[in-house]
PDB file of C-alpha atoms and ligand atoms in Angstrom:
ATOM      1  CA  MET A   1       8.268   0.570   2.503  1.00 57.00           C
ATOM      2  CA  ALA A   2      10.944  -0.024   5.055  1.00 68.00           C
ATOM      3  CA  GLN A   3      13.669  -2.372   6.141  1.00 68.00           C
ATOM      4  CA  ALA A   4      15.565  -3.126   9.379  1.00 62.00           C
ATOM      5  CA  ALA A   5      19.302  -2.286   9.406  1.00 70.00           C
ATOM      6  CA  MET A   6      20.763  -0.177   6.607  1.00 84.00           C
ATOM      7  CA  GLU A   7      23.401   2.425   5.973  1.00 90.00           C
ATOM      8  CA  ARG A   8      22.400   5.894   4.862  1.00 92.00           C
ATOM      9  CA  PRO A   9      23.625   6.526   1.309  1.00 90.00           C
ATOM     10  CA  PRO A  10      25.872   9.544   0.712  1.00 89.00           C
ATOM     11  CA  GLY A  11      23.921  12.636  -0.349  1.00 90.00           C
ATOM     12  CA  THR A  12      20.845  11.861   1.763  1.00 94.00           C
ATOM     13  CA  ALA A  13      19.726  14.124   4.611  1.00 94.00           C
ATOM     14  CA  ALA A  14      19.625  12.830   8.212  1.00 94.00           C
ATOM     15  CA  ASP A  15      15.976  11.833   7.671  1.00 96.00           C
ATOM     16  CA  TRP A  16      17.011   9.948   4.498  1.00 96.00           C
ATOM     17  CA  THR A  17      15.299  12.374   2.127  1.00 97.00           C
ATOM     18  CA  ILE A  18      16.866  13.594  -1.117  1.00 97.00           C
ATOM     19  CA  PRO A  19      15.797  16.274  -3.580  1.00 97.00           C
ATOM     20  CA  GLN A  20      13.424  14.866  -6.186  1.00 97.00           C
ATOM     21  CA  ASN A  21      15.395  16.742  -8.868  1.00 97.00           C
ATOM     22  CA  TRP A  22      12.294  16.958 -11.033  1.00 98.00           C
ATOM     23  CA  THR A  23      14.096  18.790 -13.858  1.00 98.00           C
ATOM     24  CA  GLY A  24      16.491  15.842 -14.085  1.00 98.00           C
ATOM     25  CA  TYR A  25      13.867  13.444 -15.493  1.00 98.00           C
ATOM     26  CA  THR A  26      14.243  12.623 -19.181  1.00 98.00           C
ATOM     27  CA  ALA A  27      11.422  12.753 -21.739  1.00 97.00           C
ATOM     28  CA  ARG A  28      11.645   8.973 -21.887  1.00 97.00           C
ATOM     29  CA  GLU A  29      11.046   8.730 -18.121  1.00 97.00           C
ATOM     30  CA  HIS A  30       8.043  11.055 -18.279  1.00 98.00           C
ATOM     31  CA  ALA A  31       6.704   8.952 -21.150  1.00 97.00           C
ATOM     32  CA  VAL A  32       6.827   5.809 -18.972  1.00 97.00           C
ATOM     33  CA  TRP A  33       4.654   7.589 -16.396  1.00 98.00           C
ATOM     34  CA  ASP A  34       2.198   8.662 -19.091  1.00 97.00           C
ATOM     35  CA  LEU A  35       1.911   5.157 -20.449  1.00 97.00           C
ATOM     36  CA  LEU A  36       1.387   3.609 -17.004  1.00 97.00           C
ATOM     37  CA  TYR A  37      -1.057   6.339 -16.034  1.00 98.00           C
ATOM     38  CA  ALA A  38      -3.213   5.907 -19.144  1.00 97.00           C
ATOM     39  CA  ARG A  39      -3.217   2.129 -18.946  1.00 97.00           C
ATOM     40  CA  GLN A  40      -3.987   2.021 -15.246  1.00 97.00           C
ATOM     41  CA  THR A  41      -6.695   4.686 -15.324  1.00 97.00           C
ATOM     42  CA  ALA A  42      -8.530   2.690 -17.979  1.00 97.00           C
ATOM     43  CA  MET A  43      -8.145  -0.525 -15.971  1.00 97.00           C
ATOM     44  CA  LEU A  44      -9.379   1.099 -12.764  1.00 98.00           C
ATOM     45  CA  GLN A  45     -12.689   2.349 -14.183  1.00 95.00           C
ATOM     46  CA  ASP A  46     -15.238   0.685 -11.876  1.00 96.00           C
ATOM     47  CA  ARG A  47     -12.447  -1.010  -9.922  1.00 98.00           C
ATOM     48  CA  ALA A  48     -10.883   1.717  -7.744  1.00 98.00           C
ATOM     49  CA  CYS A  49     -12.706   2.865  -4.622  1.00 98.00           C
ATOM     50  CA  ASP A  50     -14.436   6.233  -4.556  1.00 98.00           C
ATOM     51  CA  ALA A  51     -11.837   7.938  -2.389  1.00 98.00           C
ATOM     52  CA  PHE A  52      -9.091   6.990  -4.841  1.00 98.00           C
ATOM     53  CA  ARG A  53     -10.965   8.466  -7.793  1.00 98.00           C
ATOM     54  CA  ARG A  54     -11.682  11.658  -5.905  1.00 98.00           C
ATOM     55  CA  GLY A  55      -8.029  11.856  -4.849  1.00 98.00           C
ATOM     56  CA  VAL A  56      -6.717  11.547  -8.398  1.00 98.00           C
ATOM     57  CA  GLU A  57      -9.047  14.334  -9.428  1.00 97.00           C
ATOM     58  CA  HIS A  58      -8.383  16.706  -6.504  1.00 97.00           C
ATOM     59  CA  LEU A  59      -4.622  16.234  -6.728  1.00 98.00           C
ATOM     60  CA  ARG A  60      -4.729  16.634 -10.501  1.00 96.00           C
ATOM     61  CA  LEU A  61      -2.629  13.567 -11.175  1.00 96.00           C
ATOM     62  CA  SER A  62      -2.455  13.159 -14.930  1.00 95.00           C
ATOM     63  CA  ASP A  63      -0.733  11.718 -17.947  1.00 92.00           C
ATOM     64  CA  LYS A  64       1.379  14.861 -18.234  1.00 94.00           C
ATOM     65  CA  GLY A  65       4.577  13.389 -16.870  1.00 97.00           C
ATOM     66  CA  ILE A  66       5.941  12.423 -13.455  1.00 98.00           C
ATOM     67  CA  PRO A  67       4.443  14.776 -10.864  1.00 98.00           C
ATOM     68  CA  ASN A  68       6.603  17.355  -9.155  1.00 98.00           C
ATOM     69  CA  PHE A  69       6.600  16.398  -5.433  1.00 98.00           C
ATOM     70  CA  GLU A  70       6.640  20.039  -4.274  1.00 98.00           C
ATOM     71  CA  GLU A  71       3.614  21.034  -6.339  1.00 98.00           C
ATOM     72  CA  LEU A  72       1.763  17.864  -5.436  1.00 98.00           C
ATOM     73  CA  SER A  73       2.545  18.369  -1.739  1.00 98.00           C
ATOM     74  CA  GLU A  74       1.097  21.889  -1.839  1.00 98.00           C
ATOM     75  CA  ARG A  75      -2.211  20.527  -3.109  1.00 98.00           C
ATOM     76  CA  LEU A  76      -2.199  17.548  -0.749  1.00 98.00           C
ATOM     77  CA  ALA A  77      -1.251  19.635   2.304  1.00 98.00           C
ATOM     78  CA  LYS A  78      -4.277  21.874   1.719  1.00 98.00           C
ATOM     79  CA  LEU A  79      -6.547  18.825   1.854  1.00 98.00           C
ATOM     80  CA  THR A  80      -5.122  16.750   4.729  1.00 98.00           C
ATOM     81  CA  GLY A  81      -1.763  18.181   5.806  1.00 98.00           C
ATOM     82  CA  TRP A  82       0.234  15.350   4.174  1.00 98.00           C
ATOM     83  CA  ARG A  83       3.343  15.940   2.037  1.00 98.00           C
ATOM     84  CA  VAL A  84       5.380  13.715  -0.263  1.00 98.00           C
ATOM     85  CA  VAL A  85       9.171  13.543   0.166  1.00 98.00           C
ATOM     86  CA  ALA A  86      11.723  11.749  -2.009  1.00 98.00           C
ATOM     87  CA  VAL A  87      14.016   8.984  -0.747  1.00 96.00           C
ATOM     88  CA  PRO A  88      16.613   6.924  -2.635  1.00 92.00           C
ATOM     89  CA  GLY A  89      14.805   3.595  -2.110  1.00 89.00           C
ATOM     90  CA  LEU A  90      13.933   1.528   0.933  1.00 90.00           C
ATOM     91  CA  VAL A  91      14.558   3.283   4.240  1.00 95.00           C
ATOM     92  CA  PRO A  92      14.959   1.866   7.787  1.00 96.00           C
ATOM     93  CA  ASP A  93      11.708   1.049   9.601  1.00 97.00           C
ATOM     94  CA  LYS A  94      12.154   3.740  12.228  1.00 97.00           C
ATOM     95  CA  VAL A  95      12.751   6.431   9.594  1.00 98.00           C
ATOM     96  CA  PHE A  96       9.710   5.266   7.624  1.00 98.00           C
ATOM     97  CA  PHE A  97       7.427   5.353  10.677  1.00 98.00           C
ATOM     98  CA  GLU A  98       8.716   8.736  11.815  1.00 98.00           C
ATOM     99  CA  HIS A  99       7.845  10.226   8.445  1.00 98.00           C
ATOM    100  CA  LEU A 100       4.347   8.720   8.529  1.00 98.00           C
ATOM    101  CA  ALA A 101       3.756   9.872  12.104  1.00 98.00           C
ATOM    102  CA  ASN A 102       4.539  13.397  10.868  1.00 98.00           C
ATOM    103  CA  ARG A 103       2.320  13.134   7.793  1.00 98.00           C
ATOM    104  CA  ARG A 104       5.132  12.756   5.330  1.00 98.00           C
ATOM    105  CA  PHE A 105       4.890  10.006   2.758  1.00 98.00           C
ATOM    106  CA  VAL A 106       8.252   8.787   1.460  1.00 98.00           C
ATOM    107  CA  ALA A 107       8.393   8.077  -2.260  1.00 98.00           C
ATOM    108  CA  GLY A 108      11.057   6.733  -4.579  1.00 96.00           C
ATOM    109  CA  ARG A 109      12.083   9.284  -7.223  1.00 96.00           C
ATOM    110  CA  PHE A 110      13.085   6.776  -9.880  1.00 96.00           C
ATOM    111  CA  ILE A 111      10.708   5.290 -12.451  1.00 97.00           C
ATOM    112  CA  ARG A 112      10.771   1.775 -13.882  1.00 95.00           C
ATOM    113  CA  LYS A 113      12.256   1.123 -17.322  1.00 95.00           C
ATOM    114  CA  PRO A 114       9.941   0.665 -20.321  1.00 92.00           C
ATOM    115  CA  GLU A 115      10.804  -3.058 -20.310  1.00 91.00           C
ATOM    116  CA  GLN A 116       9.670  -3.413 -16.647  1.00 90.00           C
ATOM    117  CA  LEU A 117       6.136  -2.064 -16.941  1.00 91.00           C
ATOM    118  CA  ASP A 118       4.568  -5.033 -15.192  1.00 86.00           C
ATOM    119  CA  TYR A 119       7.126  -6.180 -12.721  1.00 78.00           C
ATOM    120  CA  LEU A 120       9.735  -4.599 -10.521  1.00 80.00           C
ATOM    121  CA  GLN A 121      11.151  -5.468  -7.128  1.00 80.00           C
ATOM    122  CA  GLU A 122      11.436  -2.064  -5.506  1.00 86.00           C
ATOM    123  CA  PRO A 123       8.582   0.435  -5.363  1.00 91.00           C
ATOM    124  CA  ASP A 124       9.113   3.241  -7.887  1.00 96.00           C
ATOM    125  CA  VAL A 125       7.520   6.657  -8.250  1.00 97.00           C
ATOM    126  CA  PHE A 126       4.531   5.234 -10.125  1.00 97.00           C
ATOM    127  CA  HIS A 127       3.665   2.816  -7.330  1.00 97.00           C
ATOM    128  CA  ASP A 128       4.382   5.349  -4.595  1.00 97.00           C
ATOM    129  CA  LEU A 129       2.556   8.310  -6.133  1.00 98.00           C
ATOM    130  CA  PHE A 130      -0.190   6.803  -8.226  1.00 98.00           C
ATOM    131  CA  GLY A 131      -0.832   3.923  -5.804  1.00 98.00           C
ATOM    132  CA  HIS A 132      -0.533   5.609  -2.419  1.00 98.00           C
ATOM    133  CA  VAL A 133      -0.956   9.356  -2.655  1.00 98.00           C
ATOM    134  CA  PRO A 134      -4.583   9.706  -3.891  1.00 98.00           C
ATOM    135  CA  LEU A 135      -5.912   8.080  -0.697  1.00 98.00           C
ATOM    136  CA  LEU A 136      -3.851  10.428   1.454  1.00 98.00           C
ATOM    137  CA  SER A 137      -6.281  13.127   0.332  1.00 98.00           C
ATOM    138  CA  ASP A 138      -9.088  11.294   2.158  1.00 98.00           C
ATOM    139  CA  PRO A 139      -9.282  12.702   5.717  1.00 98.00           C
ATOM    140  CA  VAL A 140     -10.042   9.366   7.408  1.00 98.00           C
ATOM    141  CA  PHE A 141      -7.440   7.377   5.505  1.00 98.00           C
ATOM    142  CA  ALA A 142      -4.955  10.198   6.128  1.00 98.00           C
ATOM    143  CA  ASP A 143      -5.519   9.804   9.875  1.00 98.00           C
ATOM    144  CA  TYR A 144      -5.109   6.039   9.605  1.00 98.00           C
ATOM    145  CA  MET A 145      -1.711   6.392   7.936  1.00 98.00           C
ATOM    146  CA  GLN A 146      -0.456   8.793  10.579  1.00 98.00           C
ATOM    147  CA  ALA A 147      -1.716   6.519  13.365  1.00 98.00           C
ATOM    148  CA  TYR A 148      -0.008   3.595  11.655  1.00 98.00           C
ATOM    149  CA  GLY A 149       3.288   5.486  11.781  1.00 98.00           C
ATOM    150  CA  GLU A 150       2.892   6.052  15.509  1.00 98.00           C
ATOM    151  CA  GLY A 151       1.868   2.422  15.938  1.00 98.00           C
ATOM    152  CA  GLY A 152       4.958   1.350  14.010  1.00 98.00           C
ATOM    153  CA  LEU A 153       7.283   3.168  16.390  1.00 98.00           C
ATOM    154  CA  LYS A 154       5.557   1.445  19.289  1.00 98.00           C
ATOM    155  CA  ALA A 155       5.674  -1.984  17.611  1.00 98.00           C
ATOM    156  CA  LEU A 156       9.423  -1.517  17.075  1.00 98.00           C
ATOM    157  CA  ARG A 157       9.898  -0.991  20.816  1.00 97.00           C
ATOM    158  CA  ARG A 158       7.707  -4.024  21.577  1.00 96.00           C
ATOM    159  CA  GLY A 159       9.410  -6.304  19.027  1.00 97.00           C
ATOM    160  CA  ALA A 160       6.051  -6.771  17.301  1.00 98.00           C
ATOM    161  CA  LEU A 161       6.843  -5.342  13.905  1.00 98.00           C
ATOM    162  CA  GLU A 162       6.344  -8.587  12.004  1.00 98.00           C
ATOM    163  CA  LYS A 163       2.697  -8.678  13.138  1.00 98.00           C
ATOM    164  CA  LEU A 164       2.014  -4.998  12.552  1.00 98.00           C
ATOM    165  CA  ALA A 165       3.627  -5.107   9.100  1.00 98.00           C
ATOM    166  CA  ARG A 166       0.937  -7.612   8.071  1.00 98.00           C
ATOM    167  CA  LEU A 167      -1.697  -5.009   8.841  1.00 98.00           C
ATOM    168  CA  TYR A 168       0.009  -2.554   6.463  1.00 98.00           C
ATOM    169  CA  TRP A 169       0.349  -5.224   3.834  1.00 98.00           C
ATOM    170  CA  TYR A 170      -3.261  -6.400   3.905  1.00 98.00           C
ATOM    171  CA  THR A 171      -4.738  -2.887   4.129  1.00 98.00           C
ATOM    172  CA  VAL A 172      -2.521  -0.106   2.731  1.00 98.00           C
ATOM    173  CA  GLU A 173      -0.959  -2.327   0.060  1.00 98.00           C
ATOM    174  CA  PHE A 174      -3.567  -4.985  -0.758  1.00 98.00           C
ATOM    175  CA  GLY A 175      -6.855  -3.901   0.797  1.00 98.00           C
ATOM    176  CA  LEU A 176     -10.335  -4.257  -0.717  1.00 99.00           C
ATOM    177  CA  ILE A 177     -13.366  -2.233   0.348  1.00 99.00           C
ATOM    178  CA  ALA A 178     -17.067  -3.128   0.091  1.00 98.00           C
ATOM    179  CA  GLU A 179     -18.828  -0.192  -1.551  1.00 98.00           C
ATOM    180  CA  PRO A 180     -22.520   0.051  -2.445  1.00 97.00           C
ATOM    181  CA  GLY A 181     -21.682  -0.809  -6.073  1.00 95.00           C
ATOM    182  CA  GLY A 182     -19.611  -3.865  -5.095  1.00 98.00           C
ATOM    183  CA  LEU A 183     -16.041  -4.676  -4.087  1.00 98.00           C
ATOM    184  CA  ARG A 184     -13.466  -2.006  -4.946  1.00 98.00           C
ATOM    185  CA  LEU A 185      -9.695  -1.598  -4.616  1.00 98.00           C
ATOM    186  CA  TYR A 186      -7.933   0.669  -2.139  1.00 98.00           C
ATOM    187  CA  GLY A 187      -4.566  -1.092  -1.650  1.00 98.00           C
ATOM    188  CA  ALA A 188      -1.726   0.694  -3.439  1.00 98.00           C
ATOM    189  CA  GLY A 189       0.026  -2.521  -4.442  1.00 97.00           C
ATOM    190  CA  ILE A 190      -3.062  -3.486  -6.390  1.00 97.00           C
ATOM    191  CA  LEU A 191      -3.955  -0.028  -7.713  1.00 98.00           C
ATOM    192  CA  SER A 192      -0.535   0.371  -9.317  1.00 97.00           C
ATOM    193  CA  SER A 193      -0.503  -3.134 -10.832  1.00 96.00           C
ATOM    194  CA  PHE A 194      -2.196  -3.814 -14.160  1.00 96.00           C
ATOM    195  CA  GLY A 195      -2.410  -7.569 -13.586  1.00 96.00           C
ATOM    196  CA  GLU A 196      -3.374  -7.594  -9.931  1.00 97.00           C
ATOM    197  CA  SER A 197      -6.065  -4.914 -10.280  1.00 97.00           C
ATOM    198  CA  ARG A 198      -8.003  -7.373 -12.397  1.00 98.00           C
ATOM    199  CA  PHE A 199      -6.986 -10.490 -10.437  1.00 98.00           C
ATOM    200  CA  ALA A 200      -7.877  -9.128  -6.989  1.00 98.00           C
ATOM    201  CA  LEU A 201     -11.475  -8.362  -7.961  1.00 98.00           C
ATOM    202  CA  ASP A 202     -12.366 -10.723 -10.806  1.00 98.00           C
ATOM    203  CA  ASP A 203     -10.336 -13.918 -10.466  1.00 98.00           C
ATOM    204  CA  THR A 204     -11.788 -16.990  -8.748  1.00 98.00           C
ATOM    205  CA  SER A 205      -8.372 -17.974  -7.349  1.00 98.00           C
ATOM    206  CA  PRO A 206      -7.893 -15.822  -4.202  1.00 98.00           C
ATOM    207  CA  ASN A 207      -9.920 -15.798  -0.977  1.00 98.00           C
ATOM    208  CA  ARG A 208     -11.727 -12.595  -0.132  1.00 98.00           C
ATOM    209  CA  LEU A 209     -12.349 -12.419   3.607  1.00 98.00           C
ATOM    210  CA  LYS A 210     -13.918  -9.866   5.922  1.00 98.00           C
ATOM    211  CA  PHE A 211     -11.303  -7.716   7.631  1.00 98.00           C
ATOM    212  CA  ASP A 212     -10.556  -8.784  11.202  1.00 98.00           C
ATOM    213  CA  LEU A 213      -7.634  -7.115  12.948  1.00 98.00           C
ATOM    214  CA  MET A 214      -6.243 -10.090  14.885  1.00 98.00           C
ATOM    215  CA  ARG A 215      -6.828 -12.454  11.980  1.00 98.00           C
ATOM    216  CA  VAL A 216      -4.862 -10.173   9.664  1.00 98.00           C
ATOM    217  CA  MET A 217      -1.954  -9.806  12.084  1.00 98.00           C
ATOM    218  CA  ARG A 218      -1.664 -13.599  12.214  1.00 98.00           C
ATOM    219  CA  THR A 219      -1.565 -14.038   8.454  1.00 98.00           C
ATOM    220  CA  ARG A 220       1.702 -14.456   6.559  1.00 98.00           C
ATOM    221  CA  TYR A 221       1.883 -12.931   3.097  1.00 98.00           C
ATOM    222  CA  ARG A 222       3.709 -13.522  -0.138  1.00 94.00           C
ATOM    223  CA  ILE A 223       5.893 -11.001  -1.845  1.00 93.00           C
ATOM    224  CA  ASP A 224       6.621 -13.053  -4.980  1.00 90.00           C
ATOM    225  CA  ASP A 225       3.184 -13.296  -6.601  1.00 93.00           C
ATOM    226  CA  TYR A 226      -0.416 -12.097  -6.440  1.00 96.00           C
ATOM    227  CA  GLN A 227      -1.944 -12.443  -2.957  1.00 98.00           C
ATOM    228  CA  GLN A 228      -3.736 -15.661  -2.027  1.00 98.00           C
ATOM    229  CA  SER A 229      -6.142 -13.812   0.274  1.00 98.00           C
ATOM    230  CA  TYR A 230      -7.492 -10.278   0.328  1.00 98.00           C
ATOM    231  CA  PHE A 231      -9.239  -8.696   3.319  1.00 99.00           C
ATOM    232  CA  VAL A 232     -12.323  -6.563   2.823  1.00 99.00           C
ATOM    233  CA  ILE A 233     -13.144  -3.535   4.970  1.00 98.00           C
ATOM    234  CA  ASP A 234     -16.595  -1.913   5.095  1.00 98.00           C
ATOM    235  CA  ASN A 235     -15.255   1.645   5.162  1.00 98.00           C
ATOM    236  CA  PHE A 236     -12.255   3.653   6.333  1.00 98.00           C
ATOM    237  CA  ASP A 237     -13.951   4.635   9.605  1.00 98.00           C
ATOM    238  CA  GLN A 238     -14.037   0.980  10.591  1.00 98.00           C
ATOM    239  CA  LEU A 239     -10.344   0.614   9.792  1.00 98.00           C
ATOM    240  CA  LEU A 240      -9.357   3.758  11.671  1.00 98.00           C
ATOM    241  CA  HIS A 241     -11.377   3.013  14.783  1.00 98.00           C
ATOM    242  CA  GLN A 242     -10.329  -0.602  15.104  1.00 97.00           C
ATOM    243  CA  THR A 243      -6.668   0.352  14.898  1.00 98.00           C
ATOM    244  CA  ARG A 244      -6.011   3.872  16.197  1.00 97.00           C
ATOM    245  CA  ASP A 245      -8.467   3.543  19.056  1.00 97.00           C
ATOM    246  CA  ALA A 246      -7.253   0.150  20.284  1.00 97.00           C
ATOM    247  CA  ASP A 247      -4.255  -0.499  22.503  1.00 98.00           C
ATOM    248  CA  PHE A 248      -2.219  -3.099  20.636  1.00 98.00           C
ATOM    249  CA  THR A 249      -0.009  -4.022  23.611  1.00 97.00           C
ATOM    250  CA  PRO A 250      -2.331  -6.777  24.909  1.00 98.00           C
ATOM    251  CA  LEU A 251      -3.015  -7.837  21.327  1.00 98.00           C
ATOM    252  CA  TYR A 252       0.709  -8.314  20.645  1.00 98.00           C
ATOM    253  CA  ARG A 253       0.954 -10.430  23.798  1.00 98.00           C
ATOM    254  CA  GLN A 254      -1.961 -12.571  22.689  1.00 98.00           C
ATOM    255  CA  LEU A 255      -0.503 -12.947  19.206  1.00 98.00           C
ATOM    256  CA  GLU A 256       2.614 -14.528  20.692  1.00 97.00           C
ATOM    257  CA  THR A 257       0.409 -17.413  21.843  1.00 97.00           C
ATOM    258  CA  LEU A 258      -1.466 -17.857  18.562  1.00 97.00           C
ATOM    259  CA  PRO A 259      -0.025 -19.711  15.572  1.00 97.00           C
ATOM    260  CA  ASP A 260       0.536 -17.792  12.355  1.00 98.00           C
ATOM    261  CA  LEU A 261      -1.794 -18.566   9.451  1.00 98.00           C
ATOM    262  CA  ALA A 262      -0.752 -19.462   5.904  1.00 98.00           C
ATOM    263  CA  PRO A 263      -1.478 -16.934   3.128  1.00 98.00           C
ATOM    264  CA  ASP A 264      -4.283 -19.146   1.778  1.00 98.00           C
ATOM    265  CA  ALA A 265      -5.780 -20.301   5.111  1.00 98.00           C
ATOM    266  CA  VAL A 266      -9.513 -20.108   5.731  1.00 98.00           C
ATOM    267  CA  ILE A 267     -10.571 -20.593   9.359  1.00 98.00           C
ATOM    268  CA  ALA A 268     -13.928 -21.172  11.080  1.00 98.00           C
ATOM    269  CA  SER A 269     -14.273 -17.591  12.310  1.00 98.00           C
ATOM    270  CA  ASP A 270     -13.662 -16.024   8.890  1.00 98.00           C
ATOM    271  CA  GLY A 271     -16.342 -13.960   7.241  1.00 98.00           C
ATOM    272  CA  ILE A 272     -16.105 -15.347   3.737  1.00 98.00           C
ATOM    273  CA  VAL A 273     -16.888 -12.949   0.909  1.00 98.00           C
ATOM    274  CA  SER A 274     -15.662 -15.450  -1.656  1.00 98.00           C
ATOM    275  CA  ARG A 275     -13.623 -18.582  -1.138  1.00 98.00           C
ATOM    276  CA  GLY A 276     -10.825 -18.979  -3.655  1.00 98.00           C
ATOM    277  CA  SER A 277      -9.862 -22.026  -5.697  1.00 97.00           C
ATOM    278  CA  GLN A 278      -6.156 -21.047  -5.347  1.00 97.00           C
ATOM    279  CA  LYS A 279      -5.793 -22.189  -8.934  1.00 96.00           C
ATOM    280  CA  HIS A 280      -3.401 -19.356  -9.699  1.00 96.00           C
ATOM    281  CA  ALA A 281      -1.124 -20.181  -6.747  1.00 95.00           C
ATOM    282  CA  TYR A 282      -0.943 -23.862  -7.691  1.00 92.00           C
ATOM    283  CA  ARG A 283      -0.751 -23.417 -11.460  1.00 89.00           C
ATOM    284  CA  GLY A 284       1.700 -25.827 -13.015  1.00 72.00           C
ATOM    285  CA  LYS A 285       2.504 -27.477  -9.684  1.00 68.00           C
ATOM    286  CA  PHE A 286       0.775 -30.787 -10.480  1.00 58.00           C
ATOM    287  CA  GLN A 287       1.611 -31.095 -14.149  1.00 45.00           C
TER     288      GLN A 287
HETATM  289  N1  LIG B 301      -3.414   1.794  18.341  1.00 51.13           N
HETATM  290  C1  LIG B 301      -2.261   1.019  17.973  1.00 51.13           C
HETATM  291  C2  LIG B 301      -1.388   0.666  19.174  1.00 51.13           C
HETATM  292  O1  LIG B 301      -1.746   0.832  20.307  1.00 51.13           O
HETATM  293  C3  LIG B 301      -1.410   1.780  16.953  1.00 51.13           C
HETATM  294  C4  LIG B 301      -1.905   1.670  15.553  1.00 51.13           C
HETATM  295  C5  LIG B 301      -2.712   2.660  14.989  1.00 51.13           C
HETATM  296  C6  LIG B 301      -1.557   0.619  14.771  1.00 51.13           C
HETATM  297  C7  LIG B 301      -3.139   2.560  13.694  1.00 51.13           C
HETATM  298  C8  LIG B 301      -1.972   0.528  13.468  1.00 51.13           C
HETATM  299  C9  LIG B 301      -2.764   1.506  12.915  1.00 51.13           C
HETATM  300  O2  LIG B 301      -0.299   0.167  18.993  1.00 51.13           O
HETATM  301 FE1   FE B 302       3.683   0.677  -1.296  1.00 51.13          FE
END
C-alpha cells in the first residue's frame, strides 16, 4: 500500500526498507500469527483460489510463527524471482511502485495486537504475507504485479493514479476468480480477513460483476467496510493480458470524460454474476 507525500522515518534506507529484525518478535507476537493462520486456513478451505493454496504449500507458510522474510524470499525467488522486504508502514506511491517493478513486495513487519484480530487500519505482516505473498509464487500473477508497478510509475507521471489504484483495489486486494468448482478468492484484503472471506463469496449483499478494465477504473471503492461490489476474473492470463499488453494512455484520456461510478452501481453493460441486495451496506440506516 502506498500514499502520496510523506517523510522518510529515521532508520529507514533510501528505498524505505528496514531490517525485519525477526529475532525481535516476542512469543506473544508469534502466537498472534499462529492463531490468525489457523483460523484463516480453516475458513479458506474451498474458498481460496487454487494458486493461493499452492503458494501456501510451496512457500511453506505455517502456524509456526511469523515467517522470516529472508528465508521466505529465498523460496519465493526460486519460484518467480520475487522477494519480500520490510518497511515501517505505508510508503510513498513512487517507492511502492519502484519496488513492485523490481519484483520486491513491501511488507509491514509489525503484527496486530490480540485484541485487534478482526480489524486494523494499517496492513500488518499477516495481511501482507499471508494475503499477498502466496500468489506471488504464481508465474502469471507474479508478472501482473511487476507490470502493475511499471504501470503505477507511468500513471504517476500522467496524473492518473486515482484510476489505476482502483484496478489494484478491485483485483490484488478484493478480486474474485471463477474456477471450475465455483467462485474463489484471490484478493489479499479478503484472504486475510475472517469476516470478508465469508461475506465476499456467500453473502447476498454485494454485487459480483464480470471484470472489465474500464468499468473497474471508473468505480469508487470504500475503505471503511466490506466491498459493495466484487469483480470476477476468469483466470490470471486474462488479467495480465488486458493490463500489461494494453497502452493505458488513451484509456486514461477517455476516463477523464466518463463519470465515476458508485461502489454499488450496476450498469447496462455489466456482466452480472450475482446482483446484490446491498442489505449489509444499508443495515440500520432505515430503522
Ligand atoms: N499497460 C499499462 C499501461 O500502459 C500498465 C499496466 C500494467 C497497468 C499492468 C496495470 C497493470 O499503463
Ligand atoms: Fe494489501
